[in-house]
mmCIF file of C-alpha atoms in Angstrom:
data_model
loop_
_atom_site.group_PDB
_atom_site.id
_atom_site.type_symbol
_atom_site.label_atom_id
_atom_site.label_comp_id
_atom_site.label_asym_id
_atom_site.label_seq_id
_atom_site.Cartn_x
_atom_site.Cartn_y
_atom_site.Cartn_z
ATOM 1 C CA MET A 1 13.188 2.427 2.826
ATOM 2 C CA CYS A 2 9.699 0.941 3.043
ATOM 3 C CA GLN A 3 7.187 -1.573 1.751
ATOM 4 C CA LEU A 4 3.624 -1.043 0.594
ATOM 5 C CA LEU A 5 0.464 -3.135 0.716
ATOM 6 C CA GLY A 6 -2.838 -2.175 -0.856
ATOM 7 C CA MET A 7 -6.141 -3.929 -1.381
ATOM 8 C CA ASN A 8 -9.087 -2.883 -3.559
ATOM 9 C CA CYS A 9 -12.202 -5.056 -3.618
ATOM 10 C CA ALA A 10 -15.614 -5.477 -5.183
ATOM 11 C CA ALA A 11 -17.104 -6.267 -1.754
ATOM 12 C CA PRO A 12 -15.906 -5.368 1.749
ATOM 13 C CA THR A 13 -13.020 -7.711 2.508
ATOM 14 C CA ASP A 14 -10.597 -8.157 5.369
ATOM 15 C CA VAL A 15 -6.841 -8.152 4.889
ATOM 16 C CA THR A 16 -5.804 -10.384 7.798
ATOM 17 C CA PHE A 17 -4.188 -13.052 5.603
ATOM 18 C CA SER A 18 -2.027 -10.649 3.587
ATOM 19 C CA PHE A 19 -1.259 -8.467 6.603
ATOM 20 C CA THR A 20 0.051 -11.474 8.533
ATOM 21 C CA GLY A 21 2.801 -12.001 5.965
ATOM 22 C CA PHE A 22 3.329 -8.289 5.385
ATOM 23 C CA ALA A 23 3.826 -7.526 9.097
ATOM 24 C CA ALA A 24 6.578 -10.152 9.328
ATOM 25 C CA ARG A 25 8.638 -8.016 6.940
ATOM 26 C CA GLY A 26 8.784 -5.362 9.634
ATOM 27 C CA GLY A 27 11.811 -6.797 11.424
ATOM 28 C CA VAL A 28 11.714 -10.580 10.933
ATOM 29 C CA THR A 29 11.845 -11.573 7.269
ATOM 30 C CA ASP A 30 12.986 -8.119 6.166
ATOM 31 C CA HIS A 31 14.536 -5.010 7.681
ATOM 32 C CA HIS A 32 11.642 -2.516 7.601
ATOM 33 C CA ALA A 33 11.418 -2.084 11.377
ATOM 34 C CA ASP A 34 11.002 1.692 11.837
ATOM 35 C CA GLY A 35 7.234 1.847 12.230
ATOM 36 C CA TRP A 36 4.122 0.829 10.361
ATOM 37 C CA GLY A 37 0.522 1.750 9.717
ATOM 38 C CA ILE A 38 -2.679 0.633 8.042
ATOM 39 C CA ALA A 39 -5.847 2.439 6.932
ATOM 40 C CA PHE A 40 -9.266 0.914 6.229
ATOM 41 C CA PHE A 41 -11.982 2.803 4.373
ATOM 42 C CA GLU A 42 -15.580 2.143 5.363
ATOM 43 C CA ASP A 43 -17.718 4.199 2.981
ATOM 44 C CA LYS A 44 -16.587 7.808 3.630
ATOM 45 C CA ALA A 45 -15.102 7.006 7.022
ATOM 46 C CA CYS A 46 -11.572 5.754 7.563
ATOM 47 C CA ARG A 47 -9.934 3.787 10.375
ATOM 48 C CA LEU A 48 -6.229 4.625 10.661
ATOM 49 C CA PHE A 49 -3.780 2.731 12.886
ATOM 50 C CA ILE A 50 -0.099 3.726 13.150
ATOM 51 C CA ASP A 51 2.747 2.676 15.446
ATOM 52 C CA HIS A 52 6.434 3.601 15.590
ATOM 53 C CA GLU A 53 7.278 0.086 16.809
ATOM 54 C CA ALA A 54 8.293 -2.614 14.327
ATOM 55 C CA SER A 55 5.219 -4.344 12.906
ATOM 56 C CA SER A 56 6.627 -7.774 13.777
ATOM 57 C CA ARG A 57 6.734 -6.797 17.477
ATOM 58 C CA SER A 58 3.790 -4.424 17.752
ATOM 59 C CA PRO A 59 0.869 -5.521 19.959
ATOM 60 C CA LEU A 60 -1.359 -3.321 17.800
ATOM 61 C CA ALA A 61 -0.301 -5.162 14.649
ATOM 62 C CA GLU A 62 -0.878 -8.459 16.431
ATOM 63 C CA MET A 63 -4.410 -7.381 17.297
ATOM 64 C CA LEU A 64 -5.169 -6.404 13.694
ATOM 65 C CA LYS A 65 -4.070 -9.816 12.429
ATOM 66 C CA ARG A 66 -6.982 -11.195 14.426
ATOM 67 C CA TYR A 67 -9.502 -8.411 13.845
ATOM 68 C CA PRO A 68 -11.151 -8.874 10.434
ATOM 69 C CA ILE A 69 -11.989 -5.276 9.539
ATOM 70 C CA LYS A 70 -13.724 -5.379 6.163
ATOM 71 C CA SER A 71 -13.031 -2.655 3.622
ATOM 72 C CA ARG A 72 -13.163 -2.049 -0.114
ATOM 73 C CA ASN A 73 -9.931 -0.026 0.033
ATOM 74 C CA THR A 74 -7.048 -0.724 2.410
ATOM 75 C CA ILE A 75 -3.511 0.712 2.454
ATOM 76 C CA ALA A 76 -0.690 -0.505 4.724
ATOM 77 C CA HIS A 77 2.956 0.496 5.085
ATOM 78 C CA ILE A 78 6.062 -0.693 6.920
ATOM 79 C CA ARG A 79 8.924 1.753 7.224
ATOM 80 C CA LYS A 80 12.687 1.700 6.849
ATOM 81 C CA ALA A 81 13.575 5.304 7.607
ATOM 82 C CA THR A 82 15.660 7.295 5.132
ATOM 83 C CA GLN A 83 14.307 10.777 5.883
ATOM 84 C CA GLY A 84 12.728 11.770 9.189
ATOM 85 C CA HIS A 85 13.156 10.357 12.681
ATOM 86 C CA ILE A 86 11.482 7.196 13.983
ATOM 87 C CA LEU A 87 8.485 8.982 15.447
ATOM 88 C CA LEU A 88 4.747 8.452 15.341
ATOM 89 C CA GLU A 89 4.198 11.558 13.210
ATOM 90 C CA ASN A 90 6.444 10.087 10.509
ATOM 91 C CA CYS A 91 4.542 6.798 10.247
ATOM 92 C CA HIS A 92 2.575 6.128 7.079
ATOM 93 C CA PRO A 93 -0.154 6.079 5.894
ATOM 94 C CA PHE A 94 -0.854 9.795 6.118
ATOM 95 C CA GLN A 95 -4.395 11.166 6.154
ATOM 96 C CA ARG A 96 -5.901 14.449 4.954
ATOM 97 C CA GLU A 97 -9.295 15.753 3.789
ATOM 98 C CA LEU A 98 -10.158 16.897 0.263
ATOM 99 C CA TRP A 99 -13.639 17.554 -1.205
ATOM 100 C CA GLY A 100 -15.277 16.244 1.949
ATOM 101 C CA ARG A 101 -13.543 12.863 1.821
ATOM 102 C CA HIS A 102 -10.627 11.304 3.657
ATOM 103 C CA TRP A 103 -7.536 10.701 1.534
ATOM 104 C CA ILE A 104 -4.856 8.196 2.511
ATOM 105 C CA PHE A 105 -1.291 8.023 1.170
ATOM 106 C CA ALA A 106 1.760 5.805 1.690
ATOM 107 C CA HIS A 107 5.128 6.070 -0.070
ATOM 108 C CA ASN A 108 8.164 3.902 -0.662
ATOM 109 C CA GLY A 109 11.143 5.784 -2.009
ATOM 110 C CA ASP A 110 13.513 8.660 -1.475
ATOM 111 C CA LEU A 111 13.000 12.157 -2.897
ATOM 112 C CA GLN A 112 16.221 14.182 -2.985
ATOM 113 C CA ASP A 113 16.378 17.998 -2.764
ATOM 114 C CA PHE A 114 12.587 18.009 -2.563
ATOM 115 C CA ASN A 115 11.442 21.287 -1.028
ATOM 116 C CA PRO A 116 7.991 22.097 -2.420
ATOM 117 C CA VAL A 117 6.200 25.346 -1.670
ATOM 118 C CA LEU A 118 2.986 24.507 0.171
ATOM 119 C CA SER A 119 0.134 27.009 0.166
ATOM 120 C CA GLY A 120 -0.970 26.596 3.762
ATOM 121 C CA VAL A 121 -4.062 24.428 3.303
ATOM 122 C CA TYR A 122 -1.893 21.313 3.412
ATOM 123 C CA GLN A 123 1.174 21.302 5.639
ATOM 124 C CA ASN A 124 3.391 18.495 6.868
ATOM 125 C CA VAL A 125 3.209 17.428 10.516
ATOM 126 C CA GLY A 126 6.318 15.244 10.512
ATOM 127 C CA ASN A 127 9.578 15.689 8.633
ATOM 128 C CA THR A 128 9.452 13.126 5.820
ATOM 129 C CA ASP A 129 9.665 13.651 2.084
ATOM 130 C CA SER A 130 6.665 11.324 1.818
ATOM 131 C CA GLU A 131 4.283 13.571 3.728
ATOM 132 C CA LEU A 132 5.508 16.588 1.759
ATOM 133 C CA ALA A 133 4.739 14.744 -1.482
ATOM 134 C CA PHE A 134 1.244 13.873 -0.256
ATOM 135 C CA CYS A 135 0.548 17.495 0.662
ATOM 136 C CA LEU A 136 1.790 18.626 -2.745
ATOM 137 C CA LEU A 137 -0.420 16.114 -4.573
ATOM 138 C CA LEU A 138 -3.517 17.239 -2.680
ATOM 139 C CA GLN A 139 -2.601 20.888 -3.161
ATOM 140 C CA GLY A 140 -2.351 20.274 -6.902
ATOM 141 C CA LEU A 141 -5.671 18.424 -7.047
ATOM 142 C CA ARG A 142 -7.396 21.150 -5.033
ATOM 143 C CA LYS A 143 -5.989 23.825 -7.339
ATOM 144 C CA ALA A 144 -7.057 21.945 -10.479
ATOM 145 C CA PHE A 145 -10.573 21.278 -9.163
ATOM 146 C CA PRO A 146 -11.375 23.959 -6.549
ATOM 147 C CA GLY A 147 -15.113 23.344 -6.327
ATOM 148 C CA ALA A 148 -15.750 19.628 -6.062
ATOM 149 C CA GLN A 149 -14.257 16.291 -6.970
ATOM 150 C CA PRO A 150 -14.228 15.694 -10.734
ATOM 151 C CA PRO A 151 -15.074 12.373 -12.403
ATOM 152 C CA LEU A 152 -12.461 9.742 -11.627
ATOM 153 C CA ALA A 153 -11.103 9.797 -15.187
ATOM 154 C CA GLU A 154 -10.296 13.516 -14.943
ATOM 155 C CA LEU A 155 -8.889 13.097 -11.462
ATOM 156 C CA PHE A 156 -6.647 10.282 -12.686
ATOM 157 C CA ASP A 157 -5.253 12.361 -15.565
ATOM 158 C CA THR A 158 -4.415 15.236 -13.229
ATOM 159 C CA LEU A 159 -2.844 12.882 -10.707
ATOM 160 C CA ALA A 160 -0.634 11.508 -13.487
ATOM 161 C CA SER A 161 0.589 15.034 -14.299
ATOM 162 C CA LEU A 162 1.308 15.814 -10.648
ATOM 163 C CA THR A 163 3.086 12.492 -10.201
ATOM 164 C CA ARG A 164 5.278 13.269 -13.185
ATOM 165 C CA GLU A 165 6.504 16.462 -11.505
ATOM 166 C CA ILE A 166 7.412 14.736 -8.242
ATOM 167 C CA THR A 167 9.026 11.706 -9.886
ATOM 168 C CA GLN A 168 11.850 13.941 -11.100
ATOM 169 C CA PHE A 169 13.149 14.106 -7.524
ATOM 170 C CA GLY A 170 13.742 10.385 -7.069
ATOM 171 C CA VAL A 171 12.062 7.087 -6.246
ATOM 172 C CA PHE A 172 8.313 7.613 -5.883
ATOM 173 C CA ASN A 173 6.418 4.369 -5.405
ATOM 174 C CA PHE A 174 3.099 5.168 -3.733
ATOM 175 C CA LEU A 175 -0.431 4.042 -2.906
ATOM 176 C CA MET A 176 -3.242 6.562 -2.510
ATOM 177 C CA SER A 177 -6.999 6.321 -2.026
ATOM 178 C CA ASN A 178 -10.094 8.374 -1.276
ATOM 179 C CA GLY A 179 -12.231 5.326 -0.542
ATOM 180 C CA GLN A 180 -13.703 5.283 -4.059
ATOM 181 C CA ALA A 181 -10.648 4.039 -5.936
ATOM 182 C CA LEU A 182 -7.059 3.078 -5.193
ATOM 183 C CA PHE A 183 -4.177 4.659 -7.116
ATOM 184 C CA ALA A 184 -0.808 2.901 -7.358
ATOM 185 C CA HIS A 185 2.360 4.313 -8.893
ATOM 186 C CA CYS A 186 5.628 2.469 -9.465
ATOM 187 C CA SER A 187 9.079 3.967 -9.910
ATOM 188 C CA THR A 188 11.019 0.800 -9.122
ATOM 189 C CA HIS A 189 9.236 -2.058 -7.323
ATOM 190 C CA LEU A 190 5.526 -2.857 -7.209
ATOM 191 C CA TYR A 191 3.412 -5.932 -8.015
ATOM 192 C CA TYR A 192 -0.270 -6.774 -8.108
ATOM 193 C CA LEU A 193 -2.633 -9.683 -8.566
ATOM 194 C CA VAL A 194 -6.394 -9.962 -8.993
ATOM 195 C CA ARG A 195 -8.167 -12.824 -7.267
ATOM 196 C CA ARG A 196 -11.470 -13.800 -8.846
ATOM 197 C CA TRP A 197 -13.811 -16.759 -9.215
ATOM 198 C CA PRO A 198 -12.943 -19.616 -9.142
ATOM 199 C CA PHE A 199 -10.779 -18.865 -6.113
ATOM 200 C CA SER A 200 -7.943 -21.150 -5.030
ATOM 201 C CA THR A 201 -5.546 -21.673 -2.124
ATOM 202 C CA ALA A 202 -2.779 -19.153 -1.421
ATOM 203 C CA HIS A 203 0.378 -19.595 0.682
ATOM 204 C CA LEU A 204 2.351 -16.729 2.216
ATOM 205 C CA VAL A 205 6.018 -16.110 1.438
ATOM 206 C CA ASP A 206 6.825 -14.764 4.907
ATOM 207 C CA ALA A 207 4.900 -17.220 7.086
ATOM 208 C CA ASP A 208 3.865 -20.846 6.803
ATOM 209 C CA VAL A 209 0.200 -19.928 6.440
ATOM 210 C CA SER A 210 -2.254 -20.949 3.716
ATOM 211 C CA ILE A 211 -5.891 -20.154 3.070
ATOM 212 C CA ASP A 212 -8.441 -21.696 0.723
ATOM 213 C CA PHE A 213 -10.279 -18.642 -0.591
ATOM 214 C CA ALA A 214 -12.980 -20.842 -2.128
ATOM 215 C CA LYS A 215 -14.371 -21.339 1.395
ATOM 216 C CA TYR A 216 -15.005 -17.624 1.877
ATOM 217 C CA THR A 217 -16.023 -16.290 -1.525
ATOM 218 C CA THR A 218 -18.844 -16.028 -4.033
ATOM 219 C CA PRO A 219 -18.661 -15.642 -7.837
ATOM 220 C CA GLU A 220 -19.245 -11.899 -7.397
ATOM 221 C CA ASP A 221 -16.134 -11.367 -5.267
ATOM 222 C CA ARG A 222 -13.005 -9.851 -6.779
ATOM 223 C CA VAL A 223 -9.920 -8.648 -4.918
ATOM 224 C CA ALA A 224 -6.874 -6.751 -6.179
ATOM 225 C CA VAL A 225 -3.789 -6.901 -3.946
ATOM 226 C CA ILE A 226 -0.835 -4.566 -4.532
ATOM 227 C CA ALA A 227 2.525 -5.020 -2.802
ATOM 228 C CA THR A 228 6.149 -3.942 -3.063
ATOM 229 C CA GLN A 229 7.107 -7.617 -3.308
ATOM 230 C CA PRO A 230 4.777 -10.608 -3.875
ATOM 231 C CA LEU A 231 3.186 -11.821 -0.656
ATOM 232 C CA THR A 232 2.399 -15.368 -1.813
ATOM 233 C CA ASP A 233 4.577 -17.993 -3.476
ATOM 234 C CA ASN A 234 1.942 -19.991 -5.369
ATOM 235 C CA GLU A 235 0.081 -17.245 -7.247
ATOM 236 C CA VAL A 236 0.972 -15.294 -10.381
ATOM 237 C CA TRP A 237 1.823 -11.671 -9.604
ATOM 238 C CA THR A 238 2.048 -8.996 -12.297
ATOM 239 C CA ARG A 239 5.004 -6.657 -12.034
ATOM 240 C CA PHE A 240 4.398 -2.952 -12.623
ATOM 241 C CA ALA A 241 6.584 -1.442 -15.309
ATOM 242 C CA PRO A 242 8.638 1.525 -14.078
ATOM 243 C CA GLY A 243 6.427 4.586 -14.484
ATOM 244 C CA ASP A 244 3.105 2.743 -14.341
ATOM 245 C CA LEU A 245 0.244 4.563 -12.639
ATOM 246 C CA LEU A 246 -2.813 2.329 -12.195
ATOM 247 C CA MET A 247 -6.282 3.067 -10.878
ATOM 248 C CA PHE A 248 -8.128 0.168 -9.225
ATOM 249 C CA GLN A 249 -11.856 0.035 -8.586
ATOM 250 C CA HIS A 250 -14.101 -2.909 -7.639
ATOM 251 C CA GLY A 251 -11.072 -5.195 -7.576
ATOM 252 C CA GLU A 252 -9.687 -4.560 -11.046
ATOM 253 C CA VAL A 253 -7.598 -2.091 -13.035
ATOM 254 C CA ILE A 254 -9.822 0.542 -14.660
ATOM 255 C CA ALA A 255 -7.190 3.023 -15.895
ATOM 256 C CA GLN A 256 -3.485 3.053 -16.639
ATOM 257 C CA ALA A 257 -0.948 5.747 -17.502
ATOM 258 C CA SER A 258 2.805 5.819 -17.940
ATOM 259 C CA VAL A 259 4.855 8.457 -16.136
ATOM 260 C CA PRO A 260 8.459 8.879 -17.370
ATOM 261 C CA VAL A 261 11.033 7.691 -14.830
ATOM 262 C CA PRO A 262 14.380 9.545 -14.574
ATOM 263 C CA GLU A 263 17.465 7.645 -15.689
ATOM 264 C CA ARG A 264 19.045 7.844 -12.227
ATOM 265 C CA VAL A 265 16.010 6.008 -10.826
ATOM 266 C CA LEU A 266 16.138 3.338 -13.532
ATOM 267 C CA GLU A 267 19.782 2.792 -12.593
ATOM 268 C CA LYS A 268 18.596 1.547 -9.202
ATOM 269 C CA LEU A 269 16.785 -1.272 -11.000
ATOM 270 C CA ARG A 270 19.934 -2.217 -12.889
ATOM 271 C CA ASP A 271 22.055 -2.066 -9.731
ATOM 272 C CA PRO A 272 19.941 -3.021 -6.680
ATOM 273 C CA SER A 273 22.837 -2.223 -4.333
ATOM 274 C CA THR A 274 22.154 1.475 -4.978
ATOM 275 C CA ASP A 275 18.463 1.184 -4.103
ATOM 276 C CA ALA A 276 17.689 1.626 -0.413
ATOM 277 C CA SER A 277 14.067 0.721 -1.141
ATOM 278 C CA ALA A 278 15.024 -2.808 -2.141
ATOM 279 C CA SER A 279 14.310 -5.609 0.288
ATOM 280 C CA ALA A 280 16.936 -7.501 2.185
ATOM 281 C CA VAL A 281 17.657 -11.049 1.085
ATOM 282 C CA ARG A 282 15.391 -13.355 3.070
ATOM 283 C CA PRO A 283 16.867 -16.817 3.721
ATOM 284 C CA GLU A 284 14.175 -19.493 3.975
ATOM 285 C CA THR A 285 11.525 -16.946 4.881
ATOM 286 C CA ALA A 286 8.726 -19.325 5.702
ATOM 287 C CA GLU A 287 10.885 -21.249 8.179
ATOM 288 C CA THR A 288 12.493 -18.130 9.652
ATOM 289 C CA ALA A 289 9.153 -16.570 10.504
ATOM 290 C CA ARG A 290 6.827 -19.519 10.916
ATOM 291 C CA ILE A 291 3.510 -18.206 12.183
ATOM 292 C CA GLU A 292 1.061 -20.884 13.190
ATOM 293 C CA ALA A 293 -2.083 -20.979 11.075
ATOM 294 C CA GLU A 294 -4.341 -21.711 14.009
ATOM 295 C CA ALA A 295 -3.467 -18.348 15.559
ATOM 296 C CA LEU A 296 -5.181 -16.602 12.679
ATOM 297 C CA ASP A 297 -8.569 -18.228 13.246
ATOM 298 C CA LEU A 298 -9.149 -18.281 9.510
ATOM 299 C CA GLU A 299 -12.466 -20.036 10.004
ATOM 300 C CA ALA A 300 -13.957 -17.183 12.036
ATOM 301 C CA SER A 301 -15.979 -15.459 9.307
ATOM 302 C CA ASP A 302 -19.449 -16.657 8.380
ATOM 303 C CA ASP A 303 -19.927 -13.876 5.872
ATOM 304 C CA ARG A 304 -19.442 -15.507 2.490
ATOM 305 C CA ALA A 305 -19.867 -12.197 0.696
ATOM 306 C CA ALA A 306 -16.552 -10.965 2.040
ATOM 307 C CA VAL A 307 -13.331 -12.799 1.278
ATOM 308 C CA GLN A 308 -10.236 -12.738 3.475
ATOM 309 C CA SER A 309 -7.327 -11.615 1.358
#
């Protein structure tokens, strides 16, 4: 199916380091070659880039590896199609408006016999189960809070209830953000880490690239990175438990809930051969997709208040 990448930060931060490894999974170190996308929040505004080409071959992805867009909330996605054709309108992340803010959503999974009734305010443009799920989530939030956005704690509780309804249809790993917080739900596979002072050196799994974060950070910086599979091989990643729904703000977890996962979904964890969302086996990933560190220009930023991550 797909892979997810999210980043939530205390200060605006660019994702070029993580995205370099992540993009390699779109056709080189893994088989997710049916399109990709990435969204960067900047206050209430959002920059969204999508492409139906494989991320490992996309000139747009190559440009973004070298363009340090700084954001407190970033969501990226690489696609292995299970529902919907390989078209631009089926590329994640998806974007909609609610309560005067952009909302961004990306999904890894497969929802079977999922045919929700949408009211008309939110309709799908493409033909994926993922976009339908996003529309249904926003429809539910709008119905629960018709006037204005509630406090984040209330929003989180309602999102947990809506997620519980959709999870019954299959694998529903997702990342979602309105630019104020980042929500992450795991049905099967999702990991996160929080980088904080004192920062150290990280090395990518999918490319022979390292970065010493201590050169770019201050004691006030804090960065949470969420991914379907760990992106680095020398840091400690925390695995989500099946059913975990986490809310990240300012680079740390501020709320957690557990959403029951159907037995047929848990079976995919016990037998990975039945899980289309699982990654392909990657032989000697760093050597297979060696990407030269000098191409990244990791020394480009003079802004010590914003860490590359």
